[in-house]
Coordinates of C-alpha atoms and ligand atoms in Angstrom, one line a residue:
M1 CA 8.0 21.7 -15.9
K2 CA 11.6 23.0 -16.2
V3 CA 13.2 23.5 -12.8
S4 CA 16.4 25.5 -12.5
L5 CA 19.2 24.1 -10.4
S6 CA 19.0 27.2 -8.2
S7 CA 15.4 26.2 -7.1
R8 CA 16.6 22.9 -5.8
G9 CA 17.0 22.3 -2.1
S10 CA 18.0 19.5 0.2
F11 CA 17.2 18.0 3.6
R12 CA 18.6 15.4 5.9
F13 CA 17.0 12.0 5.9
D14 CA 18.4 9.6 8.6
G15 CA 21.7 11.4 8.3
K16 CA 21.8 11.4 4.4
E17 CA 21.5 14.5 2.3
I18 CA 18.4 14.2 0.0
P19 CA 17.9 16.7 -2.9
F20 CA 14.4 17.9 -3.7
T21 CA 12.7 20.3 -6.1
P22 CA 9.8 22.6 -5.2
G23 CA 6.5 20.7 -5.0
Q24 CA 8.0 17.4 -4.1
T25 CA 6.8 15.7 -0.9
I26 CA 9.3 14.1 1.5
M27 CA 8.2 10.7 0.0
D28 CA 8.8 11.9 -3.6
A29 CA 12.3 13.1 -2.8
V30 CA 13.3 10.1 -0.8
L31 CA 12.1 7.6 -3.3
A32 CA 13.7 9.6 -6.2
A33 CA 17.0 9.4 -4.3
G34 CA 16.7 5.6 -4.1
E35 CA 15.9 5.5 -0.4
Y36 CA 12.9 4.0 1.2
I37 CA 10.0 5.0 3.5
P38 CA 7.4 2.3 4.2
H39 CA 4.0 3.0 2.5
L40 CA 0.8 1.3 1.6
C41 CA -1.7 3.8 0.2
H42 CA 1.0 5.6 -1.7
N43 CA 1.9 4.7 -5.2
P44 CA 4.1 7.2 -7.2
E45 CA 1.7 6.9 -10.2
F46 CA -1.2 8.4 -8.2
A47 CA -1.8 11.6 -6.3
P48 CA -1.1 11.3 -2.6
H49 CA -3.9 9.9 -0.5
G50 CA -2.6 10.1 3.1
S51 CA -4.8 7.5 4.6
C52 CA -2.7 4.6 5.9
R53 CA -0.2 6.6 7.9
V54 CA 2.4 3.9 7.7
C55 CA 4.7 6.5 6.1
V56 CA 5.0 8.4 9.3
V57 CA 8.3 10.2 9.8
G58 CA 9.6 12.6 12.5
V59 CA 10.2 16.2 11.6
G60 CA 11.0 18.9 14.2
G61 CA 9.5 16.8 17.0
R62 CA 6.3 16.1 15.1
Q63 CA 5.1 13.0 13.3
V64 CA 3.9 13.7 9.8
S65 CA 2.9 11.6 6.8
A66 CA 5.8 11.6 4.4
C67 CA 3.6 11.1 1.3
T68 CA 1.7 14.4 1.9
A69 CA 4.2 16.6 3.8
P70 CA 6.1 18.9 1.5
A71 CA 9.9 18.7 1.4
A72 CA 11.5 21.8 2.8
E73 CA 15.0 23.2 2.8
G74 CA 17.2 22.1 5.8
M75 CA 14.6 19.9 7.4
V76 CA 15.8 17.0 9.5
V77 CA 13.7 13.8 8.8
D78 CA 13.8 10.8 11.1
S79 CA 12.5 7.6 9.5
S80 CA 14.4 5.0 11.5
S81 CA 14.3 5.7 15.2
E82 CA 12.6 3.2 17.5
E83 CA 9.9 5.8 18.2
I84 CA 9.0 6.1 14.5
Q85 CA 9.2 2.4 13.9
G86 CA 7.0 1.8 17.0
T87 CA 4.3 4.1 15.6
R88 CA 4.4 2.3 12.3
R89 CA 4.1 -1.1 14.1
A90 CA 1.1 0.0 16.0
I91 CA -0.6 1.2 12.8
L92 CA 0.2 -2.1 11.1
Q93 CA -1.0 -4.1 14.1
M94 CA -4.4 -2.3 13.9
L95 CA -4.6 -3.1 10.1
F96 CA -3.9 -6.7 10.8
V97 CA -6.6 -7.1 13.5
E98 CA -9.2 -5.1 11.6
G99 CA -9.2 -7.6 8.7
N100 CA -8.7 -11.3 8.3
H101 CA -5.1 -11.6 7.1
I102 CA -4.3 -15.3 7.1
C103 CA -0.9 -15.0 5.5
P104 CA 0.0 -18.7 5.3
A105 CA -3.2 -19.3 3.3
C106 CA -2.9 -16.3 1.0
E107 CA -1.7 -16.4 -2.6
K108 CA -0.1 -13.0 -2.1
S109 CA 2.1 -14.1 0.8
G110 CA 5.7 -13.2 0.0
A111 CA 4.6 -10.5 -2.5
C112 CA 2.3 -8.5 -0.2
Q113 CA 3.2 -5.0 0.9
L114 CA 1.4 -5.2 4.2
Q115 CA 3.3 -8.4 5.2
A116 CA 6.6 -7.0 3.9
V117 CA 6.2 -3.6 5.7
A118 CA 5.4 -5.5 8.9
Y119 CA 8.7 -7.4 8.5
Y120 CA 10.5 -4.2 7.8
T121 CA 9.3 -2.6 11.0
G122 CA 10.0 -5.7 13.1
M123 CA 6.4 -6.5 13.8
L124 CA 6.2 -9.9 15.3
A125 CA 2.6 -10.2 16.7
P126 CA -0.7 -8.3 16.2
H127 CA -0.8 -7.3 19.8
F128 CA -4.4 -6.1 19.7
T129 CA -7.5 -8.3 19.9
H130 CA -8.6 -9.6 16.5
F131 CA -12.0 -8.3 15.3
F132 CA -12.6 -11.3 13.0
P133 CA -15.1 -9.5 10.8
R134 CA -17.4 -11.5 8.6
R135 CA -16.5 -10.5 5.0
E136 CA -17.1 -12.1 1.7
V137 CA -15.0 -13.4 -1.2
D138 CA -16.5 -12.4 -4.5
A139 CA -15.5 -14.9 -7.3
S140 CA -18.2 -13.8 -9.7
H141 CA -15.8 -12.3 -12.3
P142 CA -14.3 -14.7 -14.9
D143 CA -10.7 -13.4 -14.5
F144 CA -10.4 -11.9 -11.0
I145 CA -11.5 -12.5 -7.4
I146 CA -11.9 -10.0 -4.7
D147 CA -11.4 -11.0 -1.1
F148 CA -12.8 -8.3 1.1
N149 CA -11.1 -10.0 4.1
R150 CA -7.8 -8.6 3.0
C151 CA -8.7 -5.1 1.9
I152 CA -6.9 -2.4 3.8
L153 CA -8.9 0.4 2.3
C154 CA -5.9 2.1 0.6
E155 CA -8.2 3.2 -2.2
L156 CA -5.6 2.5 -4.9
C157 CA -8.2 0.5 -6.9
V158 CA -10.7 3.3 -6.4
R159 CA -8.3 5.9 -7.7
A160 CA -7.0 3.6 -10.6
S161 CA -10.5 2.8 -11.8
R162 CA -11.7 6.4 -11.6
D163 CA -8.5 8.2 -12.8
W164 CA -7.0 5.7 -15.2
D165 CA -9.8 3.5 -16.4
G166 CA -12.5 6.1 -16.4
K167 CA -15.0 3.6 -14.9
R168 CA -15.5 4.1 -11.1
V169 CA -15.9 0.4 -10.5
F170 CA -14.8 0.8 -6.8
G171 CA -15.8 3.1 -4.0
I172 CA -15.7 3.4 -0.2
S173 CA -18.9 3.3 1.8
G174 CA -19.5 3.9 5.5
R175 CA -17.4 5.8 8.0
G176 CA -14.7 4.9 10.6
L177 CA -14.7 1.2 11.4
A178 CA -17.8 0.7 9.2
S179 CA -15.9 1.8 6.1
H180 CA -15.8 -0.8 3.4
L181 CA -15.0 -1.3 -0.2
V182 CA -18.1 -1.4 -2.5
I183 CA -18.4 -2.3 -6.2
D184 CA -20.6 -0.3 -8.6
S185 CA -22.7 -2.9 -10.4
P186 CA -26.4 -3.8 -10.3
T187 CA -25.8 -6.6 -7.9
G188 CA -22.7 -5.2 -6.1
R189 CA -20.7 -8.2 -7.5
L190 CA -17.5 -7.8 -9.5
G191 CA -18.7 -10.0 -12.3
D192 CA -21.7 -7.7 -13.0
S193 CA -19.4 -4.6 -13.2
S194 CA -17.4 -3.2 -16.1
F195 CA -14.2 -4.3 -14.4
A196 CA -11.7 -6.0 -16.9
A197 CA -8.4 -7.8 -16.5
T198 CA -6.7 -5.1 -18.5
D199 CA -7.8 -2.3 -16.2
K200 CA -5.2 -0.4 -14.2
A201 CA -7.3 -1.2 -11.1
A202 CA -6.7 -4.9 -11.6
H203 CA -3.0 -4.4 -11.0
V204 CA -2.5 -1.9 -8.1
C205 CA -3.7 -3.7 -5.0
P206 CA -0.7 -3.9 -2.6
V207 CA -2.2 -6.8 -0.7
G208 CA -4.1 -10.0 -1.7
A209 CA -7.6 -8.5 -2.0
I210 CA -7.7 -8.3 -5.8
L211 CA -6.2 -11.4 -7.4
P212 CA -6.2 -12.9 -10.8
K213 CA -7.8 -16.3 -11.3
H214 CA -6.2 -19.2 -13.1
R215 CA -2.6 -18.6 -11.9
G216 CA -2.3 -19.6 -8.3
Y217 CA 1.1 -20.5 -6.7
E218 CA 3.1 -20.2 -10.0
V219 CA 6.0 -18.9 -7.9
P220 CA 6.7 -21.1 -4.9
I221 CA 6.5 -19.6 -1.4
G222 CA 10.0 -18.8 -0.4
E223 CA 11.0 -17.6 -3.8
R224 CA 8.6 -14.6 -4.1
L225 CA 9.5 -11.0 -4.4
Y226 CA 9.8 -10.1 -0.7
D227 CA 11.1 -13.6 0.2
R228 CA 14.2 -12.8 -1.9
E229 CA 14.8 -9.2 -0.8
P230 CA 13.3 -6.8 1.7
I231 CA 10.8 -4.3 0.5
S232 CA 13.2 -1.5 1.4
L233 CA 15.4 -2.7 -1.5
V234 CA 12.8 -3.7 -4.1
G235 CA 9.9 -1.3 -3.5
D236 CA 6.3 -1.7 -4.5
V237 CA 4.9 -5.0 -5.7
A238 CA 2.9 -3.3 -8.4
A239 CA 6.2 -2.3 -10.0
H240 CA 7.2 -5.9 -10.4
E241 CA 5.0 -7.6 -13.0
E242 CA 6.2 -11.1 -12.2
A243 CA 6.0 -10.7 -8.4
Ligands
LIG301 FE1 -6.6 -1.1 -1.6 FE2 -6.8 -3.6 -2.6 FE3 -8.6 -2.7 -0.9 FE4 -8.6 -1.8 -3.3 S1 -9.0 -3.9 -2.8 S2 -8.8 -0.6 -1.4 S3 -6.4 -1.7 -3.8 S4 -6.4 -3.0 -0.4
LIG302 FE1 1.5 7.9 3.4 FE2 -0.3 5.9 3.3 S1 1.7 6.0 2.4 S2 -0.4 7.8 4.4

């Protein structure tokens, strides 16, 4: 769509002027300007989902999700105050205790967006009581494993499988705390589904829930994507093939 210069607008983001075009969200405009707002369920290749709430920003005294809130002329967006970072930390702490995120034993450590965003917000401890849910690891597929312990229900694999791969391998079942990822196959196992290593869904997980087999620890811990630079500078792990 051709957009005339006169239809552009701008808003203030942590004191910086950010241009936007009609239809862009706050997240769209900020990322396009080379700035950063933490996010987990958002991926610029997919329609906004608005479920993780880690992208919370302050606008006019309210807290809104930057990935779904439309950019508007003259708005003042706060993404760095202690209040906003504190809200994000609380959301992240809940995500950490709802699953079993054993970072030192995870192949994705150092290239995991959940871990990297936690560092970005200054989260040092989970604060809440761990749920320690009993969840499985599904190693039935020849090329990929899925570790349900690490799933944060961002639904990126659900959207990728449905919208890019045309397969609907993944879905979400249950409500609230009982929500969980399910696989569409006769047995419910990944190996009995139509999932393939070449699927878009195989390469969008922001955490260590969907991982390739046969290539563990190729990059030493300490030299991985977010070990080298903070997520605010390098962005999404899915955009870095060799992360
Ligand atoms: Fe998101 Fe990964 Fe869970 Fe799929 S497996 S919902 S991509 S965290
Ligand atoms: Fe905006 Fe998840 S990134 S709600």
